[in-house]
Amino acid sequence: MSEERSLNFIEEIIEEDLKGGKYKSIITRFPPEPNGYLHIGHASSICLNFGLTKTYPGYTNLRFDDTNPVTEETEYVDSIKEDIKWLGFEWKNELYASDYFGELYQFAHKLIDKGLAYVDDSTSEDIAAMKGTPTEPGKNSPYRERTIEENKRLFEGMKNGEFPDGSKTLRAKIDMAHINMLMRDPILYRIKHAHHHRTGDDWCIYPMYDFAHGQSDSIENITHSICTMEFIPHRELYDWLIEKLEIFPSHQYEFARRNINYTVTSKRKLLQLVNEKYVEGWDDPRMPTISGLRRRGYTPESIRDFCDRIGIAKRDNIVDVGLLEFCAREHLNKVALRRMVVFDPIRITLTNYEGGGEQLQTENNPEDVNGGVRNISFGKHLFIERDDFMQNPPKKYFRLAPGQMVRLKSAYIIRCDEMVKDDAGNVTELLCTYFPESKSGSDTSGIHVKGTLHWVNADDSIEVVVREYDRLFRVEDPSSEEGDFKEYLNPGSLKLVTGHAEPSLKNAAVNDRFQFLRKGYYCLDKESPSDKMVFNRTVTLKDGWKK
RNA sequence: UGAGCUAUGGUGUAACGGUAGCACUACAGAUUUUGGUUCUGUCUGUUAAGGUUCGAAUCCUUAUAGCUCAACCA
């Protein structure tokens, strides 16, 4: 391994396992439940699991943890696969916990045969009541001592649909006084007469997480089963089941879930935002979902870079969304095509300009030597940003003001001579002179100006719609605030504005990335209508100008 | 108040008993036909108290704080 980069604790474990000869190669898995869309937190787990088998010999499976038919849908399966591929990873095998329902059923019988599982007729309330509390032991179920034969018969009956939902469960027989609540005779199987997105109506009993996850890991010979910290208490049960079942000893390792400020990443909360129409869907560009970030204009590279930078550790964290934005700018700066778009225009008339149809050349991307150039048309009537003019400028104002000169990007230097005002005294137009000898690339004017402005030709610019996104929430950690998290939504998270764009933007495609000069990074929305193009603002440019 | 996990600048993450480093942010300056980029520099940190040691962010003890565990969810 390279010496420069320090290893995270999971990589350290793997290196030791490899060095010590415990394994020759490793197998990891990414195990989403298909009950929602993947978000930035999942991206971290994906980069970890798939990244590990890029650095070390081995492979990574994609396994859907689909053991709860009532919340899971094929739509989610499809979106998850799309997101992983888009992020740039390939799984070795596409697998489903539901593939193992038959095997899992046999495992359950094995446990019953060993006297380590029993069928319980208690209601869920009774089971909860007998569970005890973290400080008090639980009580044994009255059904705990059924014979192996009776348990086998009843469990088979459960499988054959002889009993209604909720009437019986299969439980592991461990210890109702165990210090770890999860070891107090955990439920292994429950009855659900529900349609499953893959197995249809073949089954009416479904294994619980604890009786599916570790067993699936084992079946696939997963060497390193990586999950988040809240599963630490499950590890004891994970190991217990593997030991009693005498199957391949996969091992579970836990890392801290990554949190980001000004958003939420619980599937329950994201689902609420979608269902209650606070956003337009799972892929709303304000959502922290992979599909939202994609639609917003984030690149896979920038997301992978982000995951890399925040690393993997075991302590609680709230990562500043500013780092995600930095990663976006970092990549986009290298790849985005530069275009000029004026948002809030003020009209300029060049009083001494008489040319017509003049074409100027400008670079598509100064960061990319192979980026090429394009033509932009100059003319007598132009638009610049209203912000780029001030009637009474402060001392360090480099932009346009009465009597002041600026360069128009890739064009000429102009001087503001006169303001035209309406009856209310608002400036509606600026009358300027241009300096013909100051043309970009062949400037012999000898004039030096501090400011360079973006502009468009008023006579051929096209109008586009631009969606300016801001953070979804007003507070850093909506979940920790008093009351409903939705009270903390940012009412200004979406603003629609009109942009006056240079005509070349007509050719924009969905996967193109643009920098609108001096403004930010933008991309064409995937549902942009052809008659009025819609662009999403990914992130603004850093603004170093202190007023 | 049972048990478990975790504590390093504003944020994230390294340092594996031997110089507290990197990145983001912020702030200065240089460069710049984007107040962008790039480059240079600056500020800011080991939760606390004891102990072991020549030497502790690291090992031990205690305290404190945060998170997790009593779903027929995952």
XYZ file of C-alpha atoms (C1' of nucleotides) in Angstrom:
621
model
C 0.000 0.000 0.000
C 1.086 3.552 -0.630
C 2.662 5.263 2.319
C 1.177 8.701 1.740
C -2.423 7.797 2.274
C -3.365 6.655 5.746
C -5.758 3.746 6.052
C -9.141 3.875 7.664
C -9.818 1.349 10.392
C -11.583 -1.073 8.071
C -8.711 -1.045 5.609
C -6.383 -1.753 8.513
C -8.442 -4.775 9.488
C -8.459 -6.024 5.922
C -4.721 -5.570 5.500
C -4.163 -7.606 8.626
C -6.569 -10.300 7.465
C -4.784 -10.466 4.141
C -1.296 -10.380 5.626
C -2.131 -12.911 8.297
C -3.491 -15.267 5.668
C -7.008 -15.286 7.050
C -8.253 -14.537 3.544
C -6.618 -14.486 0.135
C -9.264 -12.145 -1.209
C -12.241 -10.381 0.259
C -15.919 -10.186 -0.560
C -18.044 -7.218 0.449
C -21.607 -6.341 -0.279
C -23.823 -3.304 -0.531
C -27.190 -4.315 0.974
C -29.924 -1.713 0.487
C -33.544 -2.339 1.338
C -35.528 -1.358 -1.759
C -37.926 0.882 0.122
C -36.611 4.271 -0.965
C -34.060 6.074 -3.056
C -30.365 6.096 -2.273
C -28.966 9.243 -0.694
C -25.555 10.778 -0.087
C -25.090 8.634 3.030
C -25.482 5.530 0.920
C -22.925 6.947 -1.489
C -20.433 6.827 1.337
C -21.221 3.171 1.994
C -21.100 2.375 -1.718
C -17.717 4.031 -2.138
C -16.469 2.139 0.898
C -17.702 -1.310 -0.072
C -16.924 -1.104 -3.758
C -13.743 0.874 -3.149
C -12.379 -1.799 -0.845
C -12.500 -4.433 -3.556
C -10.848 -2.030 -5.976
C -7.836 -1.659 -3.694
C -7.825 -5.248 -2.461
C -8.387 -8.503 -4.343
C -11.979 -9.616 -4.308
C -15.399 -8.393 -5.368
C -18.567 -6.706 -4.175
C -22.113 -7.961 -4.463
C -25.229 -5.892 -4.709
C -27.787 -7.507 -2.459
C -31.276 -6.232 -1.916
C -32.431 -6.796 1.627
C -35.997 -7.424 0.617
C -37.513 -9.251 3.556
C -40.395 -6.885 4.231
C -42.824 -7.103 1.310
C -45.099 -4.302 2.478
C -42.548 -1.490 2.057
C -40.569 -2.684 -0.918
C -41.098 -1.985 -4.592
C -39.451 -2.689 -7.923
C -39.290 1.046 -8.642
C -36.795 1.337 -5.826
C -34.758 -1.623 -7.047
C -34.412 0.024 -10.432
C -33.440 3.416 -9.050
C -30.845 1.879 -6.743
C -29.187 0.016 -9.599
C -29.170 3.110 -11.745
C -27.616 5.206 -8.986
C -24.811 2.753 -8.259
C -23.940 2.500 -11.928
C -24.042 6.250 -12.325
C -21.655 6.609 -9.405
C -19.276 4.470 -11.408
C -19.345 1.107 -9.641
C -20.045 -2.391 -10.876
C -21.290 -5.226 -8.752
C -20.208 -8.804 -9.265
C -23.602 -10.395 -8.556
C -27.043 -8.917 -8.315
C -28.662 -10.798 -5.474
C -31.734 -10.657 -3.289
C -32.339 -11.877 0.235
C -35.546 -13.220 -1.217
C -33.414 -15.570 -3.345
C -32.604 -17.321 -0.093
C -36.098 -17.712 1.350
C -35.967 -21.476 0.789
C -32.569 -21.835 2.366
C -33.491 -19.570 5.230
C -36.541 -21.710 5.890
C -34.285 -24.737 6.149
C -31.979 -22.861 8.493
C -34.958 -22.187 10.730
C -35.779 -25.876 10.837
C -32.209 -26.604 11.772
C -32.512 -24.262 14.715
C -35.770 -25.876 15.769
C -34.147 -29.297 15.526
C -31.418 -28.100 17.824
C -33.980 -26.879 20.306
C -32.892 -23.322 19.666
C -36.111 -21.910 18.220
C -39.788 -22.112 19.065
C -43.144 -21.017 17.774
C -44.736 -18.387 19.964
C -48.496 -17.666 19.943
C -48.153 -14.505 22.005
C -49.470 -11.252 20.627
C -46.981 -8.545 19.803
C -48.174 -6.648 22.891
C -47.495 -9.659 25.081
C -44.095 -10.162 23.566
C -43.253 -6.516 24.153
C -44.508 -6.734 27.736
C -42.468 -9.850 28.444
C -39.351 -8.364 26.895
C -38.408 -6.446 30.035
C -36.434 -3.231 29.862
C -32.733 -2.448 29.607
C -32.599 -2.530 33.411
C -35.051 -5.355 34.131
C -34.931 -8.883 32.757
C -37.735 -10.209 30.579
C -40.013 -13.165 31.243
C -40.183 -16.454 29.400
C -43.045 -16.937 27.008
C -45.560 -19.617 28.039
C -44.925 -21.215 24.641
C -41.175 -21.395 25.135
C -41.068 -25.051 26.140
C -42.961 -26.580 23.245
C -41.486 -29.801 21.945
C -39.328 -29.873 18.871
C -42.005 -31.874 17.052
C -44.728 -29.396 17.901
C -42.524 -26.488 16.858
C -41.743 -28.141 13.552
C -45.391 -28.846 12.872
C -46.496 -25.341 13.779
C -43.713 -23.654 11.817
C -44.645 -25.690 8.780
C -48.231 -24.657 9.360
C -47.124 -21.033 9.434
C -45.407 -21.532 6.125
C -48.431 -23.285 4.648
C -50.673 -20.363 5.416
C -52.671 -22.016 8.164
C -52.485 -19.029 10.465
C -53.441 -15.375 10.131
C -50.998 -12.464 10.277
C -49.683 -11.758 13.732
C -50.979 -14.954 15.295
C -47.623 -16.695 15.567
C -43.921 -16.011 15.289
C -40.812 -18.109 15.287
C -38.388 -17.003 17.967
C -34.832 -17.944 18.816
C -34.510 -19.525 22.243
C -31.656 -17.636 23.844
C -32.059 -15.827 27.155
C -34.891 -13.576 28.289
C -32.599 -12.063 30.920
C -29.785 -11.257 28.504
C -28.181 -7.887 29.038
C -28.495 -7.292 25.295
C -32.181 -6.786 24.552
C -31.717 -8.216 21.074
C -30.738 -11.554 22.560
C -33.997 -11.861 24.499
C -35.522 -14.510 22.250
C -35.555 -12.388 19.073
C -38.282 -12.964 16.524
C -36.944 -14.798 13.482
C -40.035 -15.147 11.323
C -43.370 -13.398 11.159
C -46.531 -14.149 9.207
C -47.409 -11.664 6.473
C -49.940 -12.609 3.862
C -48.548 -9.986 1.533
C -47.451 -9.830 -2.076
C -43.696 -9.667 -2.480
C -42.177 -7.706 -5.366
C -40.179 -10.748 -6.478
C -41.551 -13.901 -4.884
C -45.155 -12.872 -5.398
C -47.450 -14.965 -3.215
C -45.091 -17.896 -2.762
C -44.500 -17.048 0.862
C -46.619 -15.870 3.745
C -43.852 -15.983 6.303
C -40.917 -13.641 6.031
C -37.623 -13.665 7.929
C -36.724 -10.704 10.075
C -33.583 -8.660 9.361
C -31.567 -10.571 11.930
C -32.442 -13.909 10.411
C -31.797 -12.808 6.869
C -28.864 -10.458 6.780
C -26.113 -12.456 8.413
C -27.321 -15.650 6.778
C -27.280 -14.002 3.358
C -23.775 -12.723 4.066
C -22.758 -16.235 4.965
C -24.344 -17.816 1.915
C -22.418 -15.376 -0.270
C -19.183 -15.906 1.685
C -19.019 -12.231 2.526
C -15.793 -11.725 4.459
C -16.379 -8.185 5.653
C -19.963 -7.180 6.268
C -19.894 -3.447 6.819
C -22.811 -1.568 8.317
C -23.499 1.485 10.431
C -23.055 1.869 14.181
C -26.666 1.325 15.172
C -26.194 -2.330 14.287
C -23.538 -2.891 16.910
C -26.004 -4.570 19.293
C -27.032 -6.888 16.465
C -23.534 -8.249 16.076
C -23.898 -10.570 19.039
C -26.993 -12.121 17.503
C -25.354 -12.140 14.071
C -22.506 -14.200 15.486
C -24.784 -16.416 17.579
C -26.875 -17.451 14.577
C -23.847 -18.138 12.409
C -22.337 -20.258 15.153
C -25.491 -22.280 15.841
C -26.227 -22.721 12.165
C -22.612 -23.749 11.585
C -22.317 -21.716 8.417
C -19.578 -19.543 6.872
C -18.379 -17.058 9.480
C -18.916 -13.640 7.950
C -17.956 -10.783 10.246
C -19.740 -7.561 10.840
C -17.906 -4.231 11.156
C -19.503 -0.923 11.931
C -18.734 2.670 11.000
C -20.518 5.904 11.797
C -23.193 7.047 9.393
C -22.248 10.290 7.640
C -24.517 13.227 8.326
C -24.607 16.491 6.417
C -25.891 19.775 7.722
C -28.945 21.625 6.395
C -30.567 18.429 5.184
C -32.018 15.144 6.408
C -31.051 11.658 5.319
C -33.516 9.394 7.010
C -35.575 7.497 4.474
C -38.662 8.049 6.584
C -38.220 11.813 6.453
C -37.283 11.896 2.786
C -40.366 9.837 2.002
C -42.481 12.367 3.883
C -41.038 15.248 1.873
C -41.931 13.404 -1.313
C -45.374 12.163 -0.296
C -46.449 15.445 1.227
C -45.175 17.352 -1.817
C -42.652 19.552 -0.073
C -40.413 18.636 -2.976
C -41.255 17.499 -6.482
C -40.024 13.941 -6.092
C -37.170 11.752 -4.978
C -34.993 13.389 -7.610
C -35.882 16.967 -6.783
C -32.550 18.803 -7.059
C -32.864 19.953 -3.454
C -32.958 16.380 -2.181
C -29.800 14.748 -0.795
C -30.614 11.670 -2.865
C -28.165 10.487 -5.496
C -30.813 11.107 -8.127
C -31.434 14.598 -6.739
C -27.753 15.429 -6.779
C -27.492 14.061 -10.301
C -30.376 16.218 -11.484
C -28.862 19.160 -9.657
C -25.738 18.792 -11.774
C -23.341 17.049 -9.430
C -20.916 14.734 -11.183
C -20.137 11.185 -10.023
C -16.510 12.282 -9.714
C -17.394 15.051 -7.304
C -19.487 12.764 -5.121
C -16.783 10.120 -4.992
C -14.247 12.800 -4.127
C -16.515 13.995 -1.333
C -16.895 10.501 0.116
C -13.166 10.115 -0.036
C -12.535 13.355 1.781
C -14.985 12.754 4.635
C -13.476 9.343 5.240
C -14.632 6.526 7.460
C -14.590 6.568 11.245
C -16.657 5.611 14.266
C -17.509 8.948 15.802
C -20.619 11.026 15.366
C -20.288 13.675 12.738
C -22.058 16.381 10.822
C -20.186 17.200 7.668
C -20.471 20.737 6.369
C -22.372 20.793 3.088
C -19.786 23.367 2.043
C -17.369 20.521 1.500
C -19.758 18.837 -0.929
C -20.070 22.146 -2.753
C -16.314 22.520 -2.820
C -16.016 19.086 -4.446
C -18.568 20.086 -7.058
C -16.716 23.307 -7.920
C -13.398 21.506 -7.931
C -14.502 19.091 -10.656
C -16.857 21.366 -12.541
C -14.167 24.027 -12.858
C -12.195 21.551 -14.926
C -14.986 20.280 -17.143
C -17.716 22.904 -17.395
C -18.201 24.823 -20.622
C -18.157 28.572 -20.071
C -21.174 30.488 -21.290
C -22.450 34.003 -20.737
C -25.890 34.537 -19.264
C -27.265 37.776 -17.864
C -29.926 37.360 -15.212
C -31.138 40.788 -14.253
C -30.304 42.861 -17.306
C -29.655 46.511 -17.796
C -29.459 47.665 -21.368
C -26.366 49.190 -22.830
C -26.213 51.173 -26.037
C -22.829 51.754 -27.594
C -23.269 55.210 -29.028
C -20.197 55.080 -31.258
C -20.626 51.498 -32.463
C -21.834 51.101 -36.020
C -20.739 47.578 -36.896
C -23.181 44.826 -37.701
C -22.889 41.072 -37.346
C -19.469 41.199 -35.721
C -18.366 37.811 -34.405
C -15.898 37.502 -31.549
C -14.074 34.435 -30.339
C -13.983 33.195 -26.784
C -12.656 30.101 -25.068
C -15.004 27.354 -23.926
C -12.917 26.585 -20.898
C -9.721 28.367 -19.890
C -8.861 25.372 -17.662
C -8.889 23.002 -20.599
C -6.376 23.500 -23.400
C -8.469 21.244 -25.631
C -11.714 23.004 -24.764
C -11.800 24.932 -28.012
C -13.391 28.261 -28.806
C -16.748 29.496 -29.978
C -18.154 32.610 -31.603
C -20.253 35.182 -29.835
C -21.925 38.070 -31.570
C -21.272 41.644 -30.596
C -23.591 44.541 -31.311
C -24.733 48.047 -30.554
C -27.236 46.908 -27.921
C -26.076 44.731 -25.072
C -27.216 43.480 -21.704
C -25.069 43.430 -18.608
C -25.976 42.492 -15.069
C -27.783 45.262 -13.195
C -25.474 44.433 -10.278
C -22.527 45.348 -12.421
C -23.472 48.996 -12.516
C -23.647 51.465 -9.660
C -24.559 55.062 -9.834
C -22.594 55.910 -6.671
C -19.963 53.196 -6.362
C -17.950 52.531 -3.210
C -14.149 52.841 -3.346
C -13.158 49.339 -4.506
C -15.891 48.876 -7.079
C -14.284 47.583 -10.270
C -17.439 47.405 -12.318
C -19.325 49.967 -14.362
C -20.227 53.401 -13.002
C -20.656 56.839 -14.525
C -17.374 57.773 -16.161
C -15.815 54.403 -15.267
C -14.424 51.857 -17.713
C -14.658 48.069 -17.794
C -13.820 45.327 -20.232
C -16.580 43.239 -21.691
C -15.307 39.666 -21.606
C -13.606 38.675 -24.859
C -14.762 41.949 -26.431
C -13.997 45.613 -25.925
C -13.414 48.101 -23.180
C -16.334 50.473 -22.734
C -16.905 53.632 -20.754
C -20.213 54.680 -19.247
C -21.063 58.212 -20.340
C -24.679 58.706 -19.529
C -27.617 57.149 -17.692
C -31.119 57.066 -19.091
C -33.779 57.140 -16.376
C -37.499 56.608 -16.295
C -39.980 58.966 -14.620
C -39.407 57.262 -11.276
C -35.696 57.937 -11.521
C -34.669 54.326 -12.150
C -31.782 53.773 -14.484
C -33.139 51.974 -17.551
C -30.246 52.191 -19.960
C -26.621 53.159 -20.112
C -25.124 55.056 -22.989
C -21.504 54.035 -23.423
C -18.656 54.441 -25.831
C -16.463 51.571 -26.839
C -12.798 51.635 -27.748
C -12.306 49.871 -31.097
C -8.575 49.370 -30.552
C -9.187 47.530 -27.247
C -10.502 44.378 -28.894
C -9.641 41.229 -27.007
C -6.522 39.555 -28.284
C -5.360 42.607 -30.209
C -5.621 45.345 -27.643
C -3.469 48.345 -28.551
C -5.450 50.851 -26.553
C -3.091 50.939 -23.616
C -6.082 51.156 -21.300
C -6.017 49.041 -18.165
C -9.190 48.233 -16.327
C -9.768 46.220 -13.167
C -13.166 44.847 -14.040
C -14.266 42.379 -16.679
C -17.973 41.807 -17.117
C -20.009 39.102 -18.797
C -22.580 40.334 -21.279
C -24.899 39.209 -24.050
C -26.014 40.772 -27.302
C -29.493 42.173 -26.642
C -30.533 41.478 -30.219
C -29.898 37.747 -30.327
C -29.862 36.515 -26.719
C -32.375 33.835 -25.830
C -34.478 33.660 -22.700
C -34.088 30.627 -20.488
C -35.523 29.652 -17.123
C -33.048 29.141 -14.332
C -33.852 27.388 -11.089
C -31.694 28.684 -8.281
C -31.502 26.210 -5.456
C -30.551 26.868 -1.898
C -30.312 24.567 1.122
C -33.495 22.643 1.873
C -33.545 23.558 5.570
C -32.912 26.752 7.504
C -31.172 24.976 10.357
C -28.082 22.814 10.447
C -29.697 19.781 12.018
C -33.461 19.744 11.426
C -33.894 16.415 13.214
C -32.569 17.726 16.500
C -34.832 20.787 16.591
C -38.039 21.068 18.602
C -41.203 19.905 16.879
C -41.680 18.660 13.355
C -38.592 18.793 11.180
C -40.683 20.143 8.325
C -41.180 23.412 10.216
C -37.549 24.108 9.458
C -37.761 23.857 5.694
C -36.181 26.799 3.913
C -39.004 28.650 2.131
C -36.469 30.100 -0.286
C -34.912 26.812 -1.346
C -36.074 27.333 -4.928
C -36.182 30.570 -6.905
C -37.109 30.820 -10.549
C -35.364 33.481 -12.540
C -35.050 34.388 -16.188
C -31.709 34.298 -17.883
C -30.719 36.066 -21.100
C -28.312 33.638 -22.627
C -25.935 33.658 -25.540
C -27.528 31.714 -28.412
C -25.024 28.845 -28.303
C -26.839 27.541 -25.249
C -29.594 26.315 -27.552
C -27.450 23.242 -28.183
C -27.210 22.300 -24.508
C -27.705 18.617 -23.680
C -28.673 17.107 -20.343
C -25.220 15.802 -19.538
C -23.413 19.015 -20.418
C -22.027 21.028 -17.530
C -21.862 24.768 -17.799
C -20.328 27.595 -15.961
C -22.299 30.747 -16.498
C -19.472 33.206 -16.246
C -19.103 34.919 -12.877
C -22.292 33.211 -11.670
C -22.038 29.503 -11.012
C -22.390 26.028 -12.424
C -25.534 24.956 -14.201
C -26.966 22.066 -16.163
C -29.955 21.515 -18.372
C -32.817 19.930 -16.449
C -33.758 16.467 -17.635
C -37.329 17.619 -18.190
C -36.479 20.894 -19.855
C -39.039 21.735 -22.558
C -37.517 22.592 -25.914
C -39.346 25.879 -26.357
C -38.174 27.365 -23.058
C -35.067 25.736 -21.708
C -34.747 25.106 -17.980
C -31.383 25.116 -16.227
C -30.636 24.029 -12.681
C -28.037 25.823 -10.664
C -25.727 23.223 -9.168
C -23.721 25.633 -7.048
C -22.672 29.262 -7.186
C -19.151 30.363 -7.853
C -17.183 31.336 -4.819
C -17.653 35.047 -4.362
C -14.486 36.672 -3.107
C -15.754 40.205 -3.340
C -16.390 41.793 0.049
C -18.736 44.708 -0.230
C -30.086 5.435 36.842
C -28.475 -1.372 32.972
C -25.390 -2.270 28.770
C -22.734 -0.723 24.519
C -20.238 2.880 21.256
C -17.626 7.562 20.671
C -14.768 12.011 22.302
C -8.348 15.747 18.282
C -9.080 23.523 15.582
C -15.524 26.167 13.298
C -16.063 21.197 10.130
C -14.189 16.348 8.476
C -10.035 13.273 9.123
C -4.621 11.552 10.396
C -0.769 10.685 13.987
C -0.733 2.894 16.203
C 4.211 5.462 23.393
C 8.698 9.786 20.497
C 8.019 17.022 16.124
C -0.208 17.193 16.775
C -0.373 16.712 10.213
C -3.836 17.086 5.877
C -8.329 18.999 3.662
C -12.583 22.354 3.902
C -13.924 27.087 6.023
C -12.282 32.066 7.502
C -8.666 35.933 6.919
C -4.402 38.376 4.370
C -1.285 38.953 -0.075
C 0.359 37.745 -5.371
C -1.428 36.458 -10.301
C -5.715 36.812 -13.412
C -9.655 39.632 -19.820
C -14.475 35.369 -14.672
C -13.942 39.780 -7.674
C -13.701 32.474 -10.607
C -9.143 29.523 -11.048
C -4.005 29.207 -9.470
C -0.049 30.410 -5.913
C 1.810 32.102 -0.979
C 0.932 33.013 3.964
C -2.004 33.510 8.750
C -5.560 32.203 12.669
C -7.684 28.219 15.425
C -7.191 21.822 18.399
C -5.931 16.668 21.794
C -13.373 16.965 26.922
C -11.591 17.173 32.351
C -8.815 15.395 36.574
C -5.560 11.890 38.314
C -2.028 7.756 37.297
C 1.901 4.655 34.526
C 6.392 6.268 31.693
C 12.615 9.349 30.391
C 8.430 10.633 27.244
C 0.998 10.184 26.681
C -3.783 12.584 21.826
C -2.270 7.408 22.184
C -1.954 2.969 27.912
C -4.830 2.773 32.990
C -8.625 5.001 36.494
C -12.480 8.259 37.429
C -15.576 12.039 35.806
C -18.213 14.662 31.960
C -20.705 14.973 27.236
C -22.995 12.910 22.831
C -25.128 8.720 20.423
C -27.367 3.644 20.458
C -30.548 -0.509 22.538
C -37.156 -2.369 25.111
C -40.533 -2.483 15.888
C -43.971 -9.207 14.064
C -38.822 -2.269 10.305
C -34.065 -2.570 8.114
